[in-house]
mmCIF file of C-alpha atoms in Angstrom:
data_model
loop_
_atom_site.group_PDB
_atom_site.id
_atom_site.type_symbol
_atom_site.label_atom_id
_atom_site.label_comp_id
_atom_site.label_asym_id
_atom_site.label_seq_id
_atom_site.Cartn_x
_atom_site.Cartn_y
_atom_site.Cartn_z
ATOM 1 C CA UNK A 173 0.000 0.000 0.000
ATOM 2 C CA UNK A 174 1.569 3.242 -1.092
ATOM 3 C CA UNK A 175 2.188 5.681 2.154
ATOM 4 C CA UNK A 176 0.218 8.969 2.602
ATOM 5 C CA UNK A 177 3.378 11.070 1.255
ATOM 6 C CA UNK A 178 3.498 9.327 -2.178
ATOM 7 C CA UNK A 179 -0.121 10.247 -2.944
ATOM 8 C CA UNK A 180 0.576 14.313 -2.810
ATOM 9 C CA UNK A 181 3.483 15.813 -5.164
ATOM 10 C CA UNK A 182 6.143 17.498 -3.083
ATOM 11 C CA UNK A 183 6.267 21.191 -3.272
ATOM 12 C CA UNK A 184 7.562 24.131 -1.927
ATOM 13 C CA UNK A 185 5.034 26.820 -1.288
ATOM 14 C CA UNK A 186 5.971 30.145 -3.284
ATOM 15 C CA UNK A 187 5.928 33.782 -2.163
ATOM 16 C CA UNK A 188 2.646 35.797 -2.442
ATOM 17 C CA UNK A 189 4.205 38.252 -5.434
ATOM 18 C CA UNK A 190 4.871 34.936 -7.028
ATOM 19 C CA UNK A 191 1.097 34.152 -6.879
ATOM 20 C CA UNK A 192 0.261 37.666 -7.921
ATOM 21 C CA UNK A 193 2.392 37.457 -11.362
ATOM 22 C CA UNK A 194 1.134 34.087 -12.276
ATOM 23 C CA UNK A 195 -2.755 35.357 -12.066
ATOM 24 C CA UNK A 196 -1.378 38.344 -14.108
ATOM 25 C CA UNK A 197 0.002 36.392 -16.974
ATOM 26 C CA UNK A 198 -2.854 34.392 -16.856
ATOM 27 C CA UNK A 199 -5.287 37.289 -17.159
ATOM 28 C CA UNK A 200 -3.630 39.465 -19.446
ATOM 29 C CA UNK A 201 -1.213 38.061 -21.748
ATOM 30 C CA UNK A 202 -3.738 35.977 -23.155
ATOM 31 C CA UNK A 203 -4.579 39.473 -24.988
ATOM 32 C CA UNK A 204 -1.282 38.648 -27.387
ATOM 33 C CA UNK A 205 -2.112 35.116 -27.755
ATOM 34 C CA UNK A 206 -5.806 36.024 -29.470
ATOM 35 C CA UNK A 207 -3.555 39.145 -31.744
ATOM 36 C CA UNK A 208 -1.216 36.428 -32.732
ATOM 37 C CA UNK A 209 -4.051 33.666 -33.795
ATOM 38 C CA UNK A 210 -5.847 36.655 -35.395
ATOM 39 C CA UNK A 211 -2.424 37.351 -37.611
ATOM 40 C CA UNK A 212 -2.532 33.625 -38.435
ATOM 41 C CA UNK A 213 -5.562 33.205 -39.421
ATOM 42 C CA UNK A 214 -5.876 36.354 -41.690
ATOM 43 C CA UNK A 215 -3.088 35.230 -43.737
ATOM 44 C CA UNK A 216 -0.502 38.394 -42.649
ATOM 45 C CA UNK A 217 2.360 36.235 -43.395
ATOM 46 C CA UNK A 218 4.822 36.485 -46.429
ATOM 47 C CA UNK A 219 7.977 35.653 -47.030
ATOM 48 C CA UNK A 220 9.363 39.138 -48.879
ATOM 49 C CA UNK A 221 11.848 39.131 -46.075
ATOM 50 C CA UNK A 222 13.623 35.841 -46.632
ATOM 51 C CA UNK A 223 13.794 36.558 -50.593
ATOM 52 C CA UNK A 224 15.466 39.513 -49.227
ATOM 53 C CA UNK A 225 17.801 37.734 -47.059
ATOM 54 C CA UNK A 226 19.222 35.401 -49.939
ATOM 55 C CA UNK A 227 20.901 38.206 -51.378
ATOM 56 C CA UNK A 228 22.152 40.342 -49.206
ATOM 57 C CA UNK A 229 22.892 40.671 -45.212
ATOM 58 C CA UNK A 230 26.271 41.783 -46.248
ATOM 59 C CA UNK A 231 28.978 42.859 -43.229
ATOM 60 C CA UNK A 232 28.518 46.415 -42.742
ATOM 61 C CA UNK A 233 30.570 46.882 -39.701
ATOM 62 C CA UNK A 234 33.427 45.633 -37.753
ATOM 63 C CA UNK A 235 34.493 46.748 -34.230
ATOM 64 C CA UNK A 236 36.797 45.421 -31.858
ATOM 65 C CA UNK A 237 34.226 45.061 -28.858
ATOM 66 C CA UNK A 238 36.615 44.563 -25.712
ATOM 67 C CA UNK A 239 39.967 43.572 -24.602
ATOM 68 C CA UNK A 240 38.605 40.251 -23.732
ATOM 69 C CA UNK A 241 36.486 37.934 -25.549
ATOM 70 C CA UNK A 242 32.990 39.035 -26.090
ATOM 71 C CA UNK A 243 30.348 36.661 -24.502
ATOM 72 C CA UNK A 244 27.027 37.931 -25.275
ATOM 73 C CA UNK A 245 25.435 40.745 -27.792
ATOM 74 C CA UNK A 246 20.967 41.797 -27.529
ATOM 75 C CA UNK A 247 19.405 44.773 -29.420
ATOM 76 C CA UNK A 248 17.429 47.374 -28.338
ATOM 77 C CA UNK A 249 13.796 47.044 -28.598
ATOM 78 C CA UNK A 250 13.845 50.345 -30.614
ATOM 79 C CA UNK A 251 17.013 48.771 -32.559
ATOM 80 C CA UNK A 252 19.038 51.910 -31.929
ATOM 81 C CA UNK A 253 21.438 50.432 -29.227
ATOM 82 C CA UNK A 254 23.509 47.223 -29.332
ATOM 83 C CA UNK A 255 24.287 45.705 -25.882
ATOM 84 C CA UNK A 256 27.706 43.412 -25.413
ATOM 85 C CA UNK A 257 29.309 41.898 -22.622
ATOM 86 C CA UNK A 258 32.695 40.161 -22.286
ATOM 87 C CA UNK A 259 35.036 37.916 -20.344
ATOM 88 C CA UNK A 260 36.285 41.151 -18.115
ATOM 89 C CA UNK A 261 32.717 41.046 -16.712
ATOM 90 C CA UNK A 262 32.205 44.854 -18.052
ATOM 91 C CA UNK A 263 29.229 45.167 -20.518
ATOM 92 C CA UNK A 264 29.168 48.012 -22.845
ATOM 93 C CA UNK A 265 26.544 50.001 -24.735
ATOM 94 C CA UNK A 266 26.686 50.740 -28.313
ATOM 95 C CA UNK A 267 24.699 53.605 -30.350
ATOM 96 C CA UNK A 268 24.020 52.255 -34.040
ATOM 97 C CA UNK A 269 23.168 55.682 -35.830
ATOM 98 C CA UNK A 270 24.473 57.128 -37.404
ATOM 99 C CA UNK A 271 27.531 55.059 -36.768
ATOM 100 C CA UNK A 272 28.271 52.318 -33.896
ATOM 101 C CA UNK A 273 30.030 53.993 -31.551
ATOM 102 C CA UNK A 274 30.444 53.040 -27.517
ATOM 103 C CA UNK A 275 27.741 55.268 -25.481
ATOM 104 C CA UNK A 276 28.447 53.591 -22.254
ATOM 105 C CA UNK A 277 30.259 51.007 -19.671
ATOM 106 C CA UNK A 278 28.163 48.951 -17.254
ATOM 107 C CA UNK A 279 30.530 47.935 -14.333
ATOM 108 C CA UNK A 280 30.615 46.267 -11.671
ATOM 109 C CA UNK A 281 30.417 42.710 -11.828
ATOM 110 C CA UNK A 282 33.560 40.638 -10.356
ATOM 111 C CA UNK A 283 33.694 38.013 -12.290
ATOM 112 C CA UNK A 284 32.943 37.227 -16.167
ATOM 113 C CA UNK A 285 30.059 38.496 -17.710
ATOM 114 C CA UNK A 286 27.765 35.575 -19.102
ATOM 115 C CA UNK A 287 25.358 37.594 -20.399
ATOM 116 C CA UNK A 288 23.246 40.660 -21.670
ATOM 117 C CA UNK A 289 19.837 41.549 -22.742
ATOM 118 C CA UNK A 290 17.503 44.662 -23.172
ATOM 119 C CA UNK A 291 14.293 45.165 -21.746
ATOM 120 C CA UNK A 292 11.760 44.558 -24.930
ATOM 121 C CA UNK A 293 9.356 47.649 -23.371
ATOM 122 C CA UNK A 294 11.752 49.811 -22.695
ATOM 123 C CA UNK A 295 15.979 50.856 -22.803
ATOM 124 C CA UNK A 296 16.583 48.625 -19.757
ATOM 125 C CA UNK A 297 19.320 46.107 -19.676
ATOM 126 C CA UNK A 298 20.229 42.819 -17.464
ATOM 127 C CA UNK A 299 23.572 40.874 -17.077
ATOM 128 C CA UNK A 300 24.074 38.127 -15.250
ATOM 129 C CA UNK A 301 27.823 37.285 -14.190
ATOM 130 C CA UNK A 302 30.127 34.632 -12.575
ATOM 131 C CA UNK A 303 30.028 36.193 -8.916
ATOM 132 C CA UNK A 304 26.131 35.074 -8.682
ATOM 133 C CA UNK A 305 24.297 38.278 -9.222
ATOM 134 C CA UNK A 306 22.193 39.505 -11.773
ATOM 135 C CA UNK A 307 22.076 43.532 -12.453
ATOM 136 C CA UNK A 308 19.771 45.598 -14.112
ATOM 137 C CA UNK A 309 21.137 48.549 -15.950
ATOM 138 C CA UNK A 310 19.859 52.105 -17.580
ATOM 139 C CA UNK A 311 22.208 52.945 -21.243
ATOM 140 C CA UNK A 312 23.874 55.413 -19.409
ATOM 141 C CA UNK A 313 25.287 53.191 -17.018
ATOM 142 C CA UNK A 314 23.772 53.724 -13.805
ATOM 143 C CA UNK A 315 23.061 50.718 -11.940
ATOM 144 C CA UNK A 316 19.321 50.464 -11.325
ATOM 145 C CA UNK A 317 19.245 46.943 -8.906
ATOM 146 C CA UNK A 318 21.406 43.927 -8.153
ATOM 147 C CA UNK A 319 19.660 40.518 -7.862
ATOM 148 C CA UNK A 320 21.456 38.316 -5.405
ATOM 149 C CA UNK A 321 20.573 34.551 -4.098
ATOM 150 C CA UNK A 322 22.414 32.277 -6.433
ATOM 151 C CA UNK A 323 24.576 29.466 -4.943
ATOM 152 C CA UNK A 324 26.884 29.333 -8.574
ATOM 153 C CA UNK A 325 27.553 31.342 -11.358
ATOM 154 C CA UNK A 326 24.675 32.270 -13.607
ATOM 155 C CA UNK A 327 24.581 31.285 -17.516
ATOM 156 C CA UNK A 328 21.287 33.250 -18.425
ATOM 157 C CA UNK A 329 19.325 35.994 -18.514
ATOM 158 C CA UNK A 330 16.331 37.194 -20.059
ATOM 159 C CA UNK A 331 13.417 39.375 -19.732
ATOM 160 C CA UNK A 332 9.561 38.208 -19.645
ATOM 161 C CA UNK A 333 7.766 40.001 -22.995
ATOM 162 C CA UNK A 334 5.927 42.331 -20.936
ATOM 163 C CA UNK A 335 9.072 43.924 -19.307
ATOM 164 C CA UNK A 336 7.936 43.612 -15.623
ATOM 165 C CA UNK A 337 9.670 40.177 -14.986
ATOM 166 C CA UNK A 338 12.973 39.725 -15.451
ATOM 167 C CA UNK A 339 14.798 35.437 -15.175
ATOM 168 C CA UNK A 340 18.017 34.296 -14.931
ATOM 169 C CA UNK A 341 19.836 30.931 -14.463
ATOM 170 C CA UNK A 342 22.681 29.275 -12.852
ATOM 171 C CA UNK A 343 22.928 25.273 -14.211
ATOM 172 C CA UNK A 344 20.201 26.005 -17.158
ATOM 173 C CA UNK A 345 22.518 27.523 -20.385
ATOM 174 C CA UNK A 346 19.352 28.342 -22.762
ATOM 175 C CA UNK A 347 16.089 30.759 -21.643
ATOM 176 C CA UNK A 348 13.816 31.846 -23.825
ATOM 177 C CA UNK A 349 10.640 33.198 -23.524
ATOM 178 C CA UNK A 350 7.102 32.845 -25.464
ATOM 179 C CA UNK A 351 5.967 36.074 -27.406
ATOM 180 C CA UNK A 352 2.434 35.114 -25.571
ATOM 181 C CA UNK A 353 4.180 35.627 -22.347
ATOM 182 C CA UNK A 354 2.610 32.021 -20.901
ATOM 183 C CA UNK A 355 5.253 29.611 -21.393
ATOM 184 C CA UNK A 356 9.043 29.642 -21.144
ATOM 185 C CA UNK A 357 11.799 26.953 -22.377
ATOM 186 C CA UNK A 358 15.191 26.119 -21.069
ATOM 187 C CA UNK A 359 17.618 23.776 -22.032
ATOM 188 C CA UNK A 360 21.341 22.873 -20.378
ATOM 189 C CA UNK A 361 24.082 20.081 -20.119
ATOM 190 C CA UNK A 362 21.293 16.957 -19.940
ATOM 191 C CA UNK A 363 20.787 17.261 -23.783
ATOM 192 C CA UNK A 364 16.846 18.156 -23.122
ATOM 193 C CA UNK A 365 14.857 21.481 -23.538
ATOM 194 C CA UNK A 366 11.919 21.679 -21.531
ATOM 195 C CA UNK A 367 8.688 24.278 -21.896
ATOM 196 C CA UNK A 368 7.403 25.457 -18.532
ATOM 197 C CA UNK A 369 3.745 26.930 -18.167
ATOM 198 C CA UNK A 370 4.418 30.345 -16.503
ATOM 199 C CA UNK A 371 0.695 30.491 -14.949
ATOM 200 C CA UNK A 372 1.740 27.123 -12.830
ATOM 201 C CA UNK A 373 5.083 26.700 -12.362
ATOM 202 C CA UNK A 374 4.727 23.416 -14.038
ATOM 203 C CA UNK A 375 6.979 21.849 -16.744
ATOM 204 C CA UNK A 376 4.410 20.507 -19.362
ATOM 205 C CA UNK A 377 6.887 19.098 -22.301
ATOM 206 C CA UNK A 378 10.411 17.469 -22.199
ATOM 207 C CA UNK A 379 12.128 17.506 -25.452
ATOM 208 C CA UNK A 380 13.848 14.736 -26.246
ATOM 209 C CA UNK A 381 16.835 14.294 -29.498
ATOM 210 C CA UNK A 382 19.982 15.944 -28.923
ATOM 211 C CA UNK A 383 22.737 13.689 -27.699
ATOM 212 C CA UNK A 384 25.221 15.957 -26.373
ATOM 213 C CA UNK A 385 24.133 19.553 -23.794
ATOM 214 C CA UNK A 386 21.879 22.023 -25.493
ATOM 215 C CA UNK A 387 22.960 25.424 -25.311
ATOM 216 C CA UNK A 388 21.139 27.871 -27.447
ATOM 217 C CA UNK A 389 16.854 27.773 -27.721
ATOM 218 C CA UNK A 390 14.452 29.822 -29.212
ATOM 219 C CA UNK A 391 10.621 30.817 -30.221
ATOM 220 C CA UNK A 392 9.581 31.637 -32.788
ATOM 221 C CA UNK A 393 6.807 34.386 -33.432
ATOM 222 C CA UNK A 394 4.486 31.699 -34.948
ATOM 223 C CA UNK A 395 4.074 30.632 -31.324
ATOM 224 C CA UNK A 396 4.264 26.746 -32.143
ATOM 225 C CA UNK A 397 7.684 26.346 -33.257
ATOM 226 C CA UNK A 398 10.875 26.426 -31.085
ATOM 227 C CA UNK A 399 14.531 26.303 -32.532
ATOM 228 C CA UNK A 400 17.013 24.379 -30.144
ATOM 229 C CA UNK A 401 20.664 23.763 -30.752
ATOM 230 C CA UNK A 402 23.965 22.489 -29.115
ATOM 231 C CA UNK A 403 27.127 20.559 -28.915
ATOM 232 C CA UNK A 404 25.862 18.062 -31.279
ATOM 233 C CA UNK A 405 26.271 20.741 -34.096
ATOM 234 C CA UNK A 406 22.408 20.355 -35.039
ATOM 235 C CA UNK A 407 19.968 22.710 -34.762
ATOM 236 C CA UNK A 408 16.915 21.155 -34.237
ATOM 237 C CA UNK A 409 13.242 22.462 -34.768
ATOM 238 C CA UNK A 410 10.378 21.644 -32.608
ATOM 239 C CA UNK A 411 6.408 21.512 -33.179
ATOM 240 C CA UNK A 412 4.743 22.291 -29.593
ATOM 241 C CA UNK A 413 1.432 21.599 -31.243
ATOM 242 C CA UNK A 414 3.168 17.976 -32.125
ATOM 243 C CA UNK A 415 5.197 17.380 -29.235
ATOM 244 C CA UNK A 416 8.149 16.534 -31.602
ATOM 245 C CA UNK A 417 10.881 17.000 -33.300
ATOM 246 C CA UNK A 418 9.946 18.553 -36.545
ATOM 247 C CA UNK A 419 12.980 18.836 -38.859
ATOM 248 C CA UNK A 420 16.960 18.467 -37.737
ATOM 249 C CA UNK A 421 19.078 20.971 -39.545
ATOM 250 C CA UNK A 422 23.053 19.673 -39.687
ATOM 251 C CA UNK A 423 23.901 23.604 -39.307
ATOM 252 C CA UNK A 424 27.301 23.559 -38.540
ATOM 253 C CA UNK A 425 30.541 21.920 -38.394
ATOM 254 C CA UNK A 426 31.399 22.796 -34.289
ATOM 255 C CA UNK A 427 28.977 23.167 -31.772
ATOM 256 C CA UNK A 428 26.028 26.063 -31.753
ATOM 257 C CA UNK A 429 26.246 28.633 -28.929
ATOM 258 C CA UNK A 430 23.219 30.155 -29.523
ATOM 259 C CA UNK A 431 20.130 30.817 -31.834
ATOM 260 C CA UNK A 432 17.935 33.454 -32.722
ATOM 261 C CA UNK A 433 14.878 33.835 -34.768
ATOM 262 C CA UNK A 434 13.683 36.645 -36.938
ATOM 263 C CA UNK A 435 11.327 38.786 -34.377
ATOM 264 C CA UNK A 436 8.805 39.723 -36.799
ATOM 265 C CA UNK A 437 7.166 36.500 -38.211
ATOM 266 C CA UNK A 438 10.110 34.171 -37.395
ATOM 267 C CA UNK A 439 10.670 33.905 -41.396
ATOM 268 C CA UNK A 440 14.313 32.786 -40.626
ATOM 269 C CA UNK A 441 16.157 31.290 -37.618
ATOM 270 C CA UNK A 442 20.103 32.270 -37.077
ATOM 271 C CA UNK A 443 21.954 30.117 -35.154
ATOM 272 C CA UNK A 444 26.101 31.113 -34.090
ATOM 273 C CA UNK A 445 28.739 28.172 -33.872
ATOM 274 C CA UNK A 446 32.446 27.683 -32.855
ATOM 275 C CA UNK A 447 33.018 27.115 -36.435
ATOM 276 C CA UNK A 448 33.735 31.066 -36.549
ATOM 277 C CA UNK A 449 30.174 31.759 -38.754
ATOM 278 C CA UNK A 450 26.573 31.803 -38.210
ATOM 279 C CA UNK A 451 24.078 30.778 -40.773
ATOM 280 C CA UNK A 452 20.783 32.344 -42.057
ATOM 281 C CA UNK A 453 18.310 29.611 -42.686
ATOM 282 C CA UNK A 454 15.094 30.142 -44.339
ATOM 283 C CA UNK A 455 11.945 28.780 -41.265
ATOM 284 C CA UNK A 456 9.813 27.940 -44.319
ATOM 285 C CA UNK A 457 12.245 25.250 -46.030
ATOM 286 C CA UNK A 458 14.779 25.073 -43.333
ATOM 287 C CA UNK A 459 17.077 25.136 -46.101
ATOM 288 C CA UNK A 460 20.312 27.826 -45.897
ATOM 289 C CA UNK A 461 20.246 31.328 -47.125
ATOM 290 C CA UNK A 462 23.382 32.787 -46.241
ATOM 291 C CA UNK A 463 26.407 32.024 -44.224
ATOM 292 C CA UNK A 464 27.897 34.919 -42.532
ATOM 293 C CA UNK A 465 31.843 34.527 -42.269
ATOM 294 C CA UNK A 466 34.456 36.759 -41.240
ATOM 295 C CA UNK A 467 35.349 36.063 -37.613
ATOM 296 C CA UNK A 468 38.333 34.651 -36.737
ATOM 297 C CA UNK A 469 37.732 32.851 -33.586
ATOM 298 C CA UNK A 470 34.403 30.977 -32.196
ATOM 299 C CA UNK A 471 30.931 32.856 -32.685
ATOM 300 C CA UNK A 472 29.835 32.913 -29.151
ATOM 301 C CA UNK A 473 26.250 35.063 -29.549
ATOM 302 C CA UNK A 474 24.002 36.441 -32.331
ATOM 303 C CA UNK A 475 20.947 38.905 -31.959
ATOM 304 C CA UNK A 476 18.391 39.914 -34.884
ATOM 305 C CA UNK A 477 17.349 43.708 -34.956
ATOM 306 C CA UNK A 478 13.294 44.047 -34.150
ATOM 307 C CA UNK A 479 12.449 44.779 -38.109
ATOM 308 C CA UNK A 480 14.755 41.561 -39.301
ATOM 309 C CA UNK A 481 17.191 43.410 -41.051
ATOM 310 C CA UNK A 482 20.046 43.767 -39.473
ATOM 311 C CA UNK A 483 21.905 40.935 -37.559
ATOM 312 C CA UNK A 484 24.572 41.658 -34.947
ATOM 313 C CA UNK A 485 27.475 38.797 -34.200
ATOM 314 C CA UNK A 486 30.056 38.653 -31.075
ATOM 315 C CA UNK A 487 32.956 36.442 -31.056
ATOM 316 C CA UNK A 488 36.004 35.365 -29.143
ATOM 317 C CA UNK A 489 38.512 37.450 -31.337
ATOM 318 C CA UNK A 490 37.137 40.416 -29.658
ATOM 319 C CA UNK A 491 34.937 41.670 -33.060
ATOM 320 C CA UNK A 492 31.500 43.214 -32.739
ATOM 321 C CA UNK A 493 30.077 42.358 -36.734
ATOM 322 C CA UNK A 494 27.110 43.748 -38.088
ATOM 323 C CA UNK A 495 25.651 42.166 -40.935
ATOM 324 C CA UNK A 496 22.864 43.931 -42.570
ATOM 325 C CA UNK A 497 19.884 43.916 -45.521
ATOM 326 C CA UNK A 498 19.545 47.095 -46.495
ATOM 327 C CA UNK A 499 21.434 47.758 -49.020
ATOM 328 C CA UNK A 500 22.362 51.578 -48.833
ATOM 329 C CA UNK A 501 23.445 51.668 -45.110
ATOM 330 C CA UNK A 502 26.631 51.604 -44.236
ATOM 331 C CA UNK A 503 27.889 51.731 -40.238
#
């Protein structure tokens, strides 16, 4: 006879403001999920942008980025600002018009930087770090609030789609978050992404397929697709509506560090790799569109701008490399 303890699932009861944000998701993001079905089933998708893509996305700019490796690069929500951060644990804070030029230094971490990314409401920016902490960040510089309570070093950071809720990680390498603000997926060094329901706490699918730890996962706008890849050197694409593995793309000779899709419509997915280049790869086909070379040392983070035309690249040999579709600009 199973004992009284086995019947209940263990749990640890969660703060009240913990409560209060899961009833919030639950009540209002559910707003974007009824604008995104709306898109989808009105037909507002084309694929003008990925045509686009397949000739151009030409290197516009090069800039050494730091005296260390460079770890991590996120846009602006507004596109105007490139974040980076680096091995010296200092992130910095780049204006792209009318040329990229450093605005500001965020310091004060101890340790290594992991990594960096802007607010997508407003010109906010988290980094997580080595020494534990998270900190959140204005583009001038000044320190706005530092996050403590970490046992280890965190990998991850990333902000919820409505801006009020920022996450970070220690042992989890990839965080991404739903557009519809209800789910986020994770993935780390047990070769498995999982998709948590926000409104629970609950973990509701285990992805199973890579054989070696996952590093890099993301959504894309569609809402039912979700891009994972690792140390296998595939990029694999998921179908939440499936529960499965929808396509495996052999993307690169070394491991990926990280993927991105395009923000808009998700009409192309860009993963980075140790193999010195990321790839452009159309999300219709999942066949390649362009391969973006010209680092000299391991691609270590990639970020697409909010309108899908410009893509930003950071890399061990220091370089900041933008990479961009519109044919008359010029950084």
């Amino acid at each position: 006879m199973a004992s009284v303890e086995s019947e209940y699932p263990f749990y640890t009861q969660g703060l009240t403001a913990l409560l209060k944000a899961r009833r919030w998701i639950a009540k209002k993001l559910v707003l974007k999920a009824a604008v995104r079905l709306g898109r989808a089933r009105d037909g507002q998708h084309a694929w003008a942008l990925e045509n686009n893509a397949k000739s151009s996305f030409d290197m516009v700019s090069s800039e050494i980025g730091d005296d260390r490796p460079l770890s991590e690069c996120s846009f602006s929500c507004d596109g105007k600002f490139l974040a980076t951060c680096s091995l010296t644990g200092v992130g910095k804070i780049w204006s792209m018009q009318p040329q990229v030029k450093i605005v500001s230094s965020l310091k004060g971490h101890a340790e290594r930087a992991t990594d960096i990314a802007f607010s997508p409401t407003n010109n906010n920016i988290a980094t997580a770090s080595a020494d534990c902490t998270a900190r959140l960040w204005d583009t001038q510089g000044t320190l706005l609030n530092t996050y403590k309570g970490h046992l280890d070093r965190l990998a991850r950071v990333a902000f919820h789609p409505s801006g009020k809720y920022l996450g970070h990680s220690r042992s989890v390498y990839g965080l991404a978050f739903h557009n519809d603000g209800s789910l986020a997926a994770s993935c780390g060094l047990d070769a498995l992404a999982r998709v948590w329901d926000l409104r629970s706490g609950r973990s509701i699918l285990a992805l199973e397929g890579h054989v070696k730890p996952v590093l890099g996962i993301s959504f894309s706008p569609n809402g039912y697709h979700l891009a994972t890849g690792g140390e296998d050197n595939t990029c694999r694409i998921w179908d939440l509506r499936k529960k499965g593995c929808l396509y495996t793309i052999p993307a690169h000779a070394k491991l990926i560090s990280q993927i991105k899709f395009e923000p808009q419509e998700g009409y192309f997915l860009v993963p980075a790799s140790y193999d010195m280049t990321a790839k452009v790869w159309s999300s219709r086909d999942f066949k390649p569109v362009k391969v973006l070379s010209g680092h000299e040392s391991k691609v270590t983070s990639v970020d697409v701008v909010a309108d899908g035309q410009t893509i930003a690249t950071v890399s061990h040999d220091r370089t900041i490399k933008l990479w961009s579709s519109k044919k008359a600009e010029r950084y």
